[in-house]
């Protein structure tokens, strides 16, 4: 091997023993599977719809070019060049940056806890999809079996199945409730599946990824083809992509675009560094970064079309039911012949009756039926997957088949992301040599999965969904933005940009151009610092509150807005700050260790001079 600039990539011979990907396709699918997750399916379409439709794509792609792709290239390059996990890579760049790797490892651990809990809910719905009719399609009988459950009648069947029959949620976060054993069993099953897939690292995940990364695209395509043939699909897509350029004047739109790119690519967690460390040293990481980042963004757009074609169908169905109810009221009140008023004629007839007999029409309390209003009832996250989309599936012919396809897609989509999360935990632990070499890797993997499973049991409590929201809102946001800032600053200013460019030239055969050097040196650090300050300011101005499902509340079925108790506030602050404390903590420890070594060296020199 030619003498290469930069730190020794083999780390004293360790790199020769490091596992390698079976093929380039296996590596690319693993990175795509890690980057493309549930957020592409249930967060990006919501942001696009709520932030000006097609106009949102402008800040989104600007953030991709100036922030996402440059940072992604950095992570793939240092992993491939140094052939170590996140902790080892940053320690090699500078011992003072070791906290960046440890912080990413901590965040990977915390994200894995609640991310696999989401897969637990998906598995529960998947198991319940193998029946006709679907269990969320009708209200159950009450205890006396003389009528329907009141709570279900007050809301909707899909909401009741989610909040009561799945979560059995309490009315407040401080009321922990009991463990839901069916969810605990599903959680154990999910961690067992993850363990079996990651048991031998990339040797096992590399085999599973062929299915878990490609199956979601197959199902998305099936849903897209079916969705485009449903009534209302065109209206849904027009609503999604109609640009509203005025929204670009809102700074929140730009902030959401930047953070969506950041979290969508799974940056600063350490998974991509771990995956890249198993590459051959002379691999074109620049081409990989561009390919994976663009595939990730195109997947978000593709998923949006599939999702909103189905949501447009649901809105058209709801709009039709609203019109039918009003038409029935008019027929009964004015003794019109049955089927004498069609949906197309409804607006004309209502206008005529309002002008001739306004008092009688006013007494009917007719609903306002505008298709736009039903399209506005969008949701993101679990609300989209477990409420809005499940209701849309109920209206589709052969609904159990579509439910099985949908939740199978979500499960494999999340599973491939879990591979990256676990690799971001296990690879650094192996590199740090915490266990003797004679201990099999399967033992460390099993211990990590068991620790995650035991830690995640809190989410199976009746208050677990509230805690999952706390973790999701506070674990990743500020921590990962801060880690990414130190990553790009560490490479550009600590390791040295010229040295880093030499390494990339040695790996790819090309020296990075002006675009890469300017974004790494100036634009990306400034953009990340701006995002961090803006996001921090937004969090401080946003009240720490949550929406509780409380059947006893006067406004039920609307959720009750509640403030977090003081001790939950403390947990939120700890989750937001503790992982980031690794950065100054490790730097301080290294500084003290260096001073101690200098003092010892000085003492030895004095002793030597005294002897002379």
Coordinates of C-alpha atoms in Angstrom, one line a residue:
X1 CA 0.0 0.0 0.0
X2 CA 1.2 3.5 -0.8
X3 CA 2.1 5.7 2.0
X4 CA -1.0 7.7 2.7
X5 CA -1.4 11.0 4.5
X6 CA -3.3 11.3 7.7
X7 CA -3.5 8.9 10.6
X8 CA -2.8 5.3 10.1
X9 CA -6.1 3.8 8.8
X10 CA -5.2 0.3 10.0
X11 CA -4.8 1.3 13.6
X12 CA -1.9 -1.0 14.1
X13 CA -3.0 -3.9 12.0
X14 CA -6.6 -4.0 13.3
X15 CA -8.0 -2.9 10.0
X16 CA -6.7 -6.0 8.2
X17 CA -8.9 -8.1 10.5
X18 CA -11.9 -5.9 10.1
X19 CA -15.0 -7.4 8.4
X20 CA -15.8 -6.2 4.9
X21 CA -19.0 -5.8 2.9
X22 CA -19.7 -8.7 0.5
X23 CA -20.5 -6.1 -2.2
X24 CA -20.9 -2.4 -2.9
X25 CA -24.7 -2.9 -3.3
X26 CA -24.9 -4.4 0.2
X27 CA -23.2 -1.3 1.6
X28 CA -25.3 1.1 -0.3
X29 CA -28.5 -0.7 0.7
X30 CA -27.4 -0.6 4.4
X31 CA -26.8 3.2 4.3
X32 CA -30.1 3.8 2.4
X33 CA -32.0 1.6 4.8
X34 CA -30.5 3.4 7.8
X35 CA -31.2 6.9 6.3
X36 CA -34.6 6.1 4.9
X37 CA -36.8 5.6 7.9
X38 CA -40.3 6.2 9.3
X39 CA -39.7 10.0 9.1
X40 CA -39.6 9.9 5.3
X41 CA -43.1 8.4 5.3
X42 CA -44.9 10.3 8.1
X43 CA -43.0 13.5 8.7
X44 CA -41.8 14.8 5.3
X45 CA -45.3 14.7 3.7
X46 CA -46.8 16.5 6.7
X47 CA -44.1 19.2 6.5
X48 CA -44.5 19.6 2.8
X49 CA -48.3 19.9 3.1
X50 CA -48.3 22.3 6.1
X51 CA -45.4 24.5 4.9
X52 CA -46.6 25.7 1.5
X53 CA -46.7 22.5 -0.5
X54 CA -44.3 22.6 -3.4
X55 CA -42.8 25.8 -2.0
X56 CA -41.3 23.8 0.9
X57 CA -39.1 22.0 -1.5
X58 CA -37.0 25.2 -2.1
X59 CA -35.6 25.4 1.5
X60 CA -35.5 21.6 1.7
X61 CA -33.1 21.2 -1.3
X62 CA -31.1 24.3 -0.3
X63 CA -30.5 22.6 3.1
X64 CA -29.7 19.4 1.3
X65 CA -27.0 21.0 -0.8
X66 CA -25.4 23.2 1.9
X67 CA -25.8 21.1 5.0
X68 CA -26.9 17.5 4.4
X69 CA -24.6 16.3 1.6
X70 CA -21.4 17.9 2.9
X71 CA -21.9 16.5 6.4
X72 CA -22.8 13.1 5.0
X73 CA -19.6 13.1 2.9
X74 CA -17.6 13.9 6.0
X75 CA -19.0 11.0 8.0
X76 CA -18.5 8.4 5.2
X77 CA -15.0 9.7 4.5
X78 CA -13.7 9.6 8.1
X79 CA -15.2 6.1 8.7
X80 CA -13.7 4.7 5.5
X81 CA -10.3 6.4 6.0
X82 CA -9.8 5.5 9.7
X83 CA -11.7 2.2 9.6
X84 CA -13.1 2.7 13.1
X85 CA -16.4 3.4 14.7
X86 CA -17.4 6.8 15.8
X87 CA -15.5 6.9 19.1
X88 CA -12.3 5.5 17.7
X89 CA -12.5 7.8 14.6
X90 CA -12.9 11.0 16.6
X91 CA -10.2 9.9 19.1
X92 CA -7.8 9.4 16.2
X93 CA -8.6 12.8 14.8
X94 CA -8.1 14.4 18.2
X95 CA -8.3 13.0 21.7
X96 CA -10.2 16.1 22.7
X97 CA -13.0 15.2 20.2
X98 CA -13.6 11.7 21.7
X99 CA -16.7 13.1 23.4
X100 CA -18.4 13.6 20.0
X101 CA -18.2 9.8 19.4
X102 CA -19.3 9.0 22.9
X103 CA -22.2 11.4 22.6
X104 CA -23.3 9.9 19.4
X105 CA -23.2 6.5 20.9
X106 CA -25.3 7.7 23.9
X107 CA -27.9 9.2 21.5
X108 CA -27.9 6.0 19.4
X109 CA -28.7 4.0 22.6
X110 CA -31.5 6.4 23.6
X111 CA -33.0 6.5 20.1
X112 CA -33.0 2.7 19.8
X113 CA -35.1 2.5 23.0
X114 CA -38.1 4.4 21.7
X115 CA -37.6 3.7 18.0
X116 CA -38.0 0.0 18.6
X117 CA -41.1 0.7 20.7
X118 CA -42.7 2.3 17.6
X119 CA -41.9 -1.0 15.8
X120 CA -43.6 -2.7 18.7
X121 CA -46.8 -0.8 18.0
X122 CA -46.4 -1.6 14.3
X123 CA -46.0 -5.3 15.1
X124 CA -49.2 -5.2 17.2
X125 CA -51.2 -3.6 14.4
X126 CA -49.7 -6.1 11.9
X127 CA -50.7 -9.1 14.0
X128 CA -54.2 -7.6 14.3
X129 CA -54.5 -7.1 10.5
X130 CA -54.9 -10.8 9.8
X131 CA -58.6 -10.8 10.4
X132 CA -61.8 -9.7 8.7
X133 CA -63.3 -7.3 9.6
X134 CA -60.3 -5.3 10.9
X135 CA -60.6 -4.8 14.7
X136 CA -60.4 -1.0 14.5
X137 CA -63.4 -0.9 12.1
X138 CA -66.2 -1.0 14.7
X139 CA -66.8 -0.1 18.3
X140 CA -66.9 -3.0 20.8
X141 CA -69.8 -3.9 23.0
X142 CA -69.9 -2.5 26.5
X143 CA -69.6 -4.6 29.7
X144 CA -73.3 -5.4 29.8
X145 CA -73.3 -6.2 26.1
X146 CA -76.4 -4.0 25.7
X147 CA -74.7 -1.3 23.7
X148 CA -71.5 0.1 22.4
X149 CA -68.6 1.4 24.5
X150 CA -69.3 5.1 25.3
X151 CA -65.7 6.2 24.9
X152 CA -65.6 4.7 21.4
X153 CA -68.9 6.3 20.4
X154 CA -67.7 9.7 21.6
X155 CA -64.7 9.6 19.3
X156 CA -63.9 7.3 16.3
X157 CA -63.2 3.6 16.0
X158 CA -59.6 4.0 14.9
X159 CA -58.9 6.5 17.8
X160 CA -60.5 4.1 20.3
X161 CA -58.5 1.1 19.1
X162 CA -55.2 3.2 19.3
X163 CA -55.6 5.0 22.6
X164 CA -57.6 2.4 24.5
X165 CA -57.2 -1.1 23.0
X166 CA -53.5 -0.6 22.1
X167 CA -52.0 1.9 24.5
X168 CA -54.7 1.8 27.2
X169 CA -53.3 5.2 27.9
X170 CA -53.7 7.1 31.2
X171 CA -55.1 10.6 31.4
X172 CA -51.8 12.1 32.7
X173 CA -48.1 11.4 32.4
X174 CA -47.6 11.3 36.2
X175 CA -50.1 8.4 36.3
X176 CA -47.8 5.6 35.2
X177 CA -50.5 2.8 35.2
X178 CA -49.5 -0.8 34.7
X179 CA -47.4 -2.7 32.2
X180 CA -49.4 -3.7 29.1
X181 CA -48.3 -7.3 28.8
X182 CA -49.3 -7.7 25.1
X183 CA -47.0 -4.7 24.3
X184 CA -44.2 -6.1 26.5
X185 CA -44.4 -9.4 24.5
X186 CA -44.3 -7.6 21.2
X187 CA -41.4 -5.5 22.5
X188 CA -39.5 -8.7 23.4
X189 CA -40.3 -10.1 19.9
X190 CA -39.0 -6.9 18.2
X191 CA -35.7 -7.0 20.1
X192 CA -35.4 -10.7 19.4
X193 CA -35.7 -9.9 15.6
X194 CA -33.2 -7.1 15.9
X195 CA -30.7 -9.3 17.8
X196 CA -31.0 -12.1 15.2
X197 CA -30.4 -9.7 12.4
X198 CA -27.4 -7.9 14.0
X199 CA -26.0 -10.9 15.9
X200 CA -22.8 -11.0 13.7
X201 CA -22.7 -7.4 12.6
X202 CA -22.6 -6.6 8.9
X203 CA -22.2 -10.3 8.2
X204 CA -25.8 -10.9 9.3
X205 CA -27.4 -7.4 8.6
X206 CA -25.8 -7.4 5.2
X207 CA -28.0 -10.5 4.3
X208 CA -31.2 -9.1 5.9
X209 CA -30.8 -5.7 4.3
X210 CA -31.5 -7.0 0.8
X211 CA -35.1 -7.6 1.9
X212 CA -35.6 -4.9 4.6
X213 CA -34.3 -2.1 2.3
X214 CA -36.1 -3.1 -0.9
X215 CA -39.5 -4.4 0.4
X216 CA -40.7 -0.9 1.5
X217 CA -40.2 0.4 -2.1
X218 CA -42.2 -2.4 -3.5
X219 CA -45.1 -1.8 -1.1
X220 CA -44.9 2.0 -1.7
X221 CA -45.2 1.4 -5.4
X222 CA -48.2 -0.9 -4.9
X223 CA -49.9 1.8 -2.7
X224 CA -49.0 4.5 -5.2
X225 CA -50.5 2.6 -8.1
X226 CA -53.6 1.7 -6.1
X227 CA -53.9 5.2 -4.6
X228 CA -53.8 6.9 -8.0
X229 CA -56.8 4.9 -9.1
X230 CA -58.9 5.9 -6.1
X231 CA -61.4 8.8 -6.2
X232 CA -59.9 11.9 -4.6
X233 CA -56.3 11.0 -5.3
X234 CA -55.8 13.9 -7.7
X235 CA -57.2 16.4 -5.3
X236 CA -54.9 15.1 -2.6
X237 CA -51.8 15.5 -4.7
X238 CA -52.9 19.0 -5.9
X239 CA -53.4 19.9 -2.3
X240 CA -50.0 18.5 -1.4
X241 CA -47.9 20.2 -4.0
X242 CA -49.7 23.5 -4.8
X243 CA -47.0 26.0 -3.9
X244 CA -47.7 28.8 -1.4
X245 CA -44.7 31.0 -1.8
X246 CA -45.8 33.3 1.1
X247 CA -44.9 30.6 3.6
X248 CA -41.2 31.1 2.7
X249 CA -41.3 34.3 4.7
X250 CA -41.8 32.3 7.9
X251 CA -38.4 31.4 9.5
X252 CA -40.0 28.2 11.0
X253 CA -40.3 26.8 7.5
X254 CA -36.6 27.1 6.8
X255 CA -35.7 25.7 10.3
X256 CA -38.0 22.7 9.7
X257 CA -36.5 22.1 6.3
X258 CA -32.9 22.2 7.7
X259 CA -33.7 19.9 10.6
X260 CA -35.7 17.5 8.4
X261 CA -32.7 17.0 6.1
X262 CA -30.4 16.6 9.1
X263 CA -32.5 13.9 10.9
X264 CA -33.6 12.2 7.7
X265 CA -30.0 11.4 6.8
X266 CA -29.4 10.1 10.3
X267 CA -26.3 12.4 10.7
X268 CA -24.0 12.6 13.8
X269 CA -25.4 9.3 15.4
X270 CA -22.4 7.3 14.3
X271 CA -24.1 4.6 12.2
X272 CA -22.8 5.9 8.9
X273 CA -19.3 6.1 10.3
X274 CA -19.6 2.5 11.4
X275 CA -20.9 1.3 8.1
X276 CA -18.2 3.2 6.1
X277 CA -15.5 1.7 8.3
X278 CA -16.2 -1.7 6.8
X279 CA -15.5 -0.4 3.3
X280 CA -12.3 -0.9 1.3
X281 CA -10.0 2.1 1.9
X282 CA -10.0 3.1 -1.8
X283 CA -13.7 3.5 -2.4
X284 CA -15.4 6.5 -4.0
X285 CA -17.1 7.8 -0.8
X286 CA -17.9 11.1 -2.6
X287 CA -20.1 9.3 -5.1
X288 CA -21.6 7.2 -2.3
X289 CA -22.6 10.4 -0.3
X290 CA -24.3 12.0 -3.3
X291 CA -26.1 8.8 -4.3
X292 CA -27.4 7.9 -0.8
X293 CA -28.5 11.5 0.0
X294 CA -30.4 11.9 -3.3
X295 CA -32.0 8.5 -2.9
X296 CA -33.1 9.5 0.5
X297 CA -34.7 12.8 -0.6
X298 CA -36.3 11.2 -3.7
X299 CA -37.8 8.5 -1.4
X300 CA -39.4 11.3 0.7
X301 CA -41.0 12.7 -2.4
X302 CA -42.1 9.3 -3.6
X303 CA -43.6 8.5 -0.3
X304 CA -45.5 11.8 -0.2
X305 CA -47.2 11.0 -3.5
X306 CA -48.2 7.6 -2.3
X307 CA -49.4 8.8 1.1
X308 CA -51.4 11.8 -0.1
X309 CA -53.1 9.9 -2.9
X310 CA -54.6 7.7 -0.2
X311 CA -55.3 10.6 2.1
X312 CA -57.0 12.4 -0.8
X313 CA -59.2 9.3 -1.2
X314 CA -60.0 9.4 2.6
X315 CA -60.9 13.1 2.4
X316 CA -63.2 12.5 -0.6
X317 CA -64.9 9.7 1.3
X318 CA -65.4 11.9 4.4
X319 CA -66.6 14.8 2.3
X320 CA -69.1 12.5 0.6
X321 CA -70.4 11.2 3.9
X322 CA -70.8 14.8 5.1
X323 CA -72.8 15.7 2.0
X324 CA -75.0 12.6 2.3
X325 CA -75.8 13.5 5.9
X326 CA -76.8 17.0 5.0
X327 CA -78.8 15.7 2.0
X328 CA -80.7 13.3 4.2
X329 CA -81.6 16.1 6.6
X330 CA -82.9 18.2 3.8
X331 CA -85.0 15.4 2.4
X332 CA -86.5 14.6 5.8
X333 CA -87.2 18.3 6.6
X334 CA -88.7 19.3 3.2
X335 CA -90.3 15.9 2.3
X336 CA -88.4 15.6 -0.9
X337 CA -88.6 12.2 -2.7
X338 CA -85.8 9.8 -1.8
X339 CA -82.6 10.1 -3.9
X340 CA -84.0 13.4 -5.4
X341 CA -80.9 15.4 -4.4
X342 CA -77.5 14.3 -5.7
X343 CA -74.2 15.4 -4.3
X344 CA -73.6 17.6 -7.4
X345 CA -77.0 19.4 -7.0
X346 CA -76.6 19.8 -3.2
X347 CA -75.0 23.3 -3.3
X348 CA -77.5 24.7 -5.8
X349 CA -80.5 23.3 -3.8
X350 CA -79.1 24.5 -0.5
X351 CA -78.6 28.0 -1.9
X352 CA -82.2 28.1 -3.1
X353 CA -83.6 26.9 0.2
X354 CA -81.5 29.4 2.1
X355 CA -83.0 32.2 0.1
X356 CA -86.6 31.0 0.3
X357 CA -86.9 29.3 3.7
X358 CA -83.8 30.3 5.7
X359 CA -85.5 29.6 9.1
X360 CA -86.2 26.0 8.4
X361 CA -82.7 25.5 7.0
X362 CA -81.1 27.1 10.1
X363 CA -82.9 24.7 12.4
X364 CA -81.2 21.7 10.8
X365 CA -77.7 22.6 12.0
X366 CA -76.2 21.3 8.7
X367 CA -72.4 20.5 8.7
X368 CA -70.1 22.6 6.7
X369 CA -68.8 20.3 3.9
X370 CA -65.8 21.6 2.1
X371 CA -63.3 19.2 0.6
X372 CA -60.5 21.5 1.6
X373 CA -61.4 21.2 5.3
X374 CA -61.1 17.4 5.1
X375 CA -57.8 17.7 3.3
X376 CA -56.6 20.1 6.1
X377 CA -57.0 17.3 8.7
X378 CA -53.6 15.9 8.2
X379 CA -51.3 14.4 10.8
X380 CA -47.7 13.3 11.2
X381 CA -46.0 10.6 13.2
X382 CA -48.1 8.0 15.0
X383 CA -51.2 10.0 14.3
X384 CA -50.7 9.5 10.5
X385 CA -49.8 5.8 10.8
X386 CA -52.2 4.5 13.4
X387 CA -55.2 6.8 13.0
X388 CA -55.5 8.6 9.7
X389 CA -54.0 5.9 7.5
X390 CA -55.8 3.1 9.3
X391 CA -59.1 4.8 8.7
X392 CA -58.3 5.3 5.0
X393 CA -57.5 1.6 4.8
X394 CA -61.0 0.8 6.2
X395 CA -62.5 2.4 3.1
X396 CA -60.5 0.3 0.7
X397 CA -61.7 -3.0 -0.8
X398 CA -60.0 -6.0 0.8
X399 CA -58.9 -3.8 3.7
X400 CA -57.0 -6.5 5.6
X401 CA -54.7 -7.1 2.7
X402 CA -53.8 -3.4 2.5
X403 CA -53.4 -3.3 6.3
X404 CA -50.9 -6.2 6.2
X405 CA -49.0 -4.6 3.4
X406 CA -48.9 -1.2 5.1
X407 CA -47.7 -2.4 8.5
X408 CA -45.2 -4.9 7.0
X409 CA -43.8 -1.9 5.1
X410 CA -43.5 0.2 8.3
X411 CA -41.9 -2.7 10.1
X412 CA -39.2 -3.4 7.5
X413 CA -38.6 0.3 7.1
X414 CA -38.0 0.8 10.8
X415 CA -36.0 -2.5 11.1
X416 CA -33.4 -1.4 8.6
X417 CA -33.0 1.9 10.5
X418 CA -32.5 -0.1 13.7
X419 CA -29.6 -1.9 12.0
X420 CA -27.8 1.4 11.7
X421 CA -28.7 2.5 15.3
X422 CA -27.3 -0.8 16.7
X423 CA -24.2 -0.6 14.5
X424 CA -23.7 2.9 16.0
X425 CA -23.6 1.3 19.4
X426 CA -21.9 -2.0 18.9
X427 CA -19.1 -1.0 16.5
X428 CA -17.6 1.7 18.9
X429 CA -17.9 -0.7 21.9
X430 CA -16.0 -3.4 19.9
X431 CA -13.3 -0.9 18.8
X432 CA -12.9 0.3 22.4
X433 CA -12.0 -3.3 23.4
X434 CA -14.3 -3.4 26.4
X435 CA -14.4 -7.2 26.3
X436 CA -11.5 -9.6 26.0
X437 CA -10.9 -10.8 22.4
X438 CA -11.9 -14.4 23.3
X439 CA -15.4 -13.2 24.1
X440 CA -17.6 -13.8 21.0
X441 CA -19.1 -10.7 19.4
X442 CA -22.5 -12.3 19.7
X443 CA -22.2 -11.9 23.5
X444 CA -21.6 -8.2 23.3
X445 CA -24.5 -7.8 20.8
X446 CA -26.8 -9.8 23.0
X447 CA -25.9 -7.7 26.1
X448 CA -26.5 -4.5 24.2
X449 CA -29.9 -5.7 22.9
X450 CA -30.9 -7.0 26.4
X451 CA -29.9 -3.7 28.0
X452 CA -32.0 -1.8 25.4
X453 CA -35.0 -4.1 25.9
X454 CA -34.9 -3.8 29.7
X455 CA -34.5 0.0 29.5
X456 CA -37.4 0.3 27.0
X457 CA -39.9 -1.5 29.2
X458 CA -41.0 1.9 30.6
X459 CA -42.7 2.6 27.3
X460 CA -45.0 -0.4 27.8
X461 CA -46.6 1.3 30.7
X462 CA -50.0 2.9 30.2
X463 CA -48.2 6.3 30.2
X464 CA -45.5 5.0 27.8
X465 CA -46.7 6.9 24.8
X466 CA -46.3 10.2 26.7
X467 CA -42.7 9.2 27.7
X468 CA -42.0 8.2 24.1
X469 CA -43.0 11.7 23.0
X470 CA -40.7 13.2 25.7
X471 CA -37.7 11.1 24.4
X472 CA -38.5 11.8 20.7
X473 CA -38.7 15.6 21.3
X474 CA -35.6 16.0 23.5
X475 CA -33.0 13.2 22.9
X476 CA -31.9 13.9 19.3
X477 CA -32.6 17.5 18.4
X478 CA -30.1 19.8 20.1
X479 CA -27.6 17.0 20.8
X480 CA -27.1 15.9 17.2
X481 CA -27.0 19.4 15.8
X482 CA -24.2 20.2 18.3
X483 CA -22.3 16.9 17.5
X484 CA -22.6 17.7 13.7
X485 CA -21.1 21.2 14.4
X486 CA -18.1 19.7 16.2
X487 CA -17.7 17.1 13.4
X488 CA -17.4 19.6 10.6
X489 CA -15.3 22.0 12.7
X490 CA -13.1 19.1 13.9
X491 CA -12.4 18.0 10.4
X492 CA -12.0 21.5 8.9
X493 CA -10.0 23.1 11.7
X494 CA -8.6 20.5 14.0
X495 CA -7.7 17.7 11.7
X496 CA -7.0 20.2 8.9
X497 CA -9.0 20.7 5.7
X498 CA -5.9 20.3 3.4
X499 CA -5.0 17.0 5.2
X500 CA -8.6 15.8 4.9
X501 CA -8.6 16.7 1.2
X502 CA -5.4 14.7 0.8
X503 CA -7.1 11.7 2.4
X504 CA -10.1 11.9 0.1
X505 CA -7.8 12.3 -3.0
X506 CA -6.0 9.1 -1.9
X507 CA -9.3 7.2 -1.5
X508 CA -11.2 8.5 -4.5
X509 CA -8.4 9.6 -6.9
X510 CA -9.9 13.1 -7.0
X511 CA -9.3 16.2 -4.9
X512 CA -12.5 17.8 -3.4
X513 CA -13.6 20.8 -5.4
X514 CA -14.5 24.3 -4.4
X515 CA -18.0 23.3 -3.4
X516 CA -16.8 20.8 -0.8
X517 CA -14.1 23.0 0.6
X518 CA -16.3 26.1 1.0
X519 CA -19.2 24.2 2.6
X520 CA -16.9 22.3 5.0
X521 CA -14.9 25.4 5.9
X522 CA -17.6 28.1 6.1
X523 CA -21.1 27.4 5.1
X524 CA -21.9 24.2 7.0
X525 CA -20.5 25.3 10.4
X526 CA -22.3 28.7 10.2
X527 CA -25.5 27.0 9.1
X528 CA -25.4 24.4 11.9
X529 CA -24.6 27.1 14.5
X530 CA -27.6 29.2 13.2
X531 CA -29.8 26.1 13.3
X532 CA -28.7 25.3 16.9
X533 CA -29.3 28.9 18.1
X534 CA -32.7 29.1 16.3
X535 CA -33.8 25.6 17.5
X536 CA -32.7 26.4 21.1
X537 CA -34.6 29.7 21.0
X538 CA -37.7 27.9 19.7
X539 CA -37.6 25.3 22.4
X540 CA -37.2 27.9 25.2
X541 CA -40.3 29.8 23.8
X542 CA -42.4 26.6 23.4
X543 CA -44.2 25.7 26.6
X544 CA -43.3 22.2 27.9
X545 CA -46.8 20.7 27.5
X546 CA -48.4 17.6 26.1
X547 CA -51.8 16.5 24.9
X548 CA -53.5 13.9 27.0
X549 CA -56.3 11.5 26.0
X550 CA -58.8 12.1 28.8
X551 CA -62.4 10.7 28.3
X552 CA -63.5 12.7 31.4
X553 CA -62.5 16.0 29.9
X554 CA -65.4 18.3 28.9
X555 CA -63.9 18.9 25.4
X556 CA -63.3 15.2 24.7
X557 CA -62.7 13.8 22.1
X558 CA -60.3 16.7 21.7
X559 CA -57.1 16.1 23.6
X560 CA -56.5 17.9 26.8
X561 CA -53.6 20.3 26.9
X562 CA -51.5 19.7 30.1
X563 CA -48.2 21.1 31.4
X564 CA -45.5 18.7 32.4
X565 CA -44.9 18.4 36.1
X566 CA -41.7 19.8 37.4
X567 CA -39.9 16.5 37.7
X568 CA -40.7 15.7 34.0
X569 CA -39.3 19.1 33.1
X570 CA -36.1 18.0 34.8
X571 CA -36.0 14.8 32.7
X572 CA -36.5 16.8 29.5
X573 CA -33.6 19.0 30.4
X574 CA -31.4 16.0 31.2
X575 CA -32.2 14.3 28.0
X576 CA -31.4 17.5 26.1
X577 CA -28.1 18.1 27.8
X578 CA -26.5 14.9 29.2
X579 CA -25.3 13.4 25.9
X580 CA -23.8 16.7 24.9
X581 CA -21.8 16.9 28.1
X582 CA -19.6 14.1 26.8
X583 CA -17.9 16.7 24.5
X584 CA -16.6 19.1 27.2
X585 CA -16.2 16.2 29.7
X586 CA -13.8 14.2 27.5
X587 CA -12.0 17.3 26.4
X588 CA -11.5 18.3 30.1
X589 CA -10.4 14.8 31.0
X590 CA -7.8 14.8 28.2
X591 CA -6.5 18.2 29.3
X592 CA -6.1 17.1 32.9
X593 CA -4.4 13.9 31.8
X594 CA -2.0 15.9 29.6
X595 CA -1.1 18.2 32.4
X596 CA -0.6 15.3 34.7
X597 CA 1.8 13.7 32.2
X598 CA 3.7 17.0 31.9
X599 CA 4.0 17.2 35.7
X600 CA 5.3 13.6 35.8
X601 CA 7.8 14.3 33.0
X602 CA 9.0 17.5 34.8
X603 CA 9.4 15.5 38.0
X604 CA 11.5 12.9 36.3
X605 CA 13.7 15.5 34.6
X606 CA 14.3 17.1 38.0
X607 CA 15.2 13.7 39.5
X608 CA 17.6 13.0 36.7
X609 CA 19.3 16.4 37.0
X610 CA 19.6 15.9 40.8
X611 CA 21.3 12.5 40.3
X612 CA 23.8 14.2 37.9

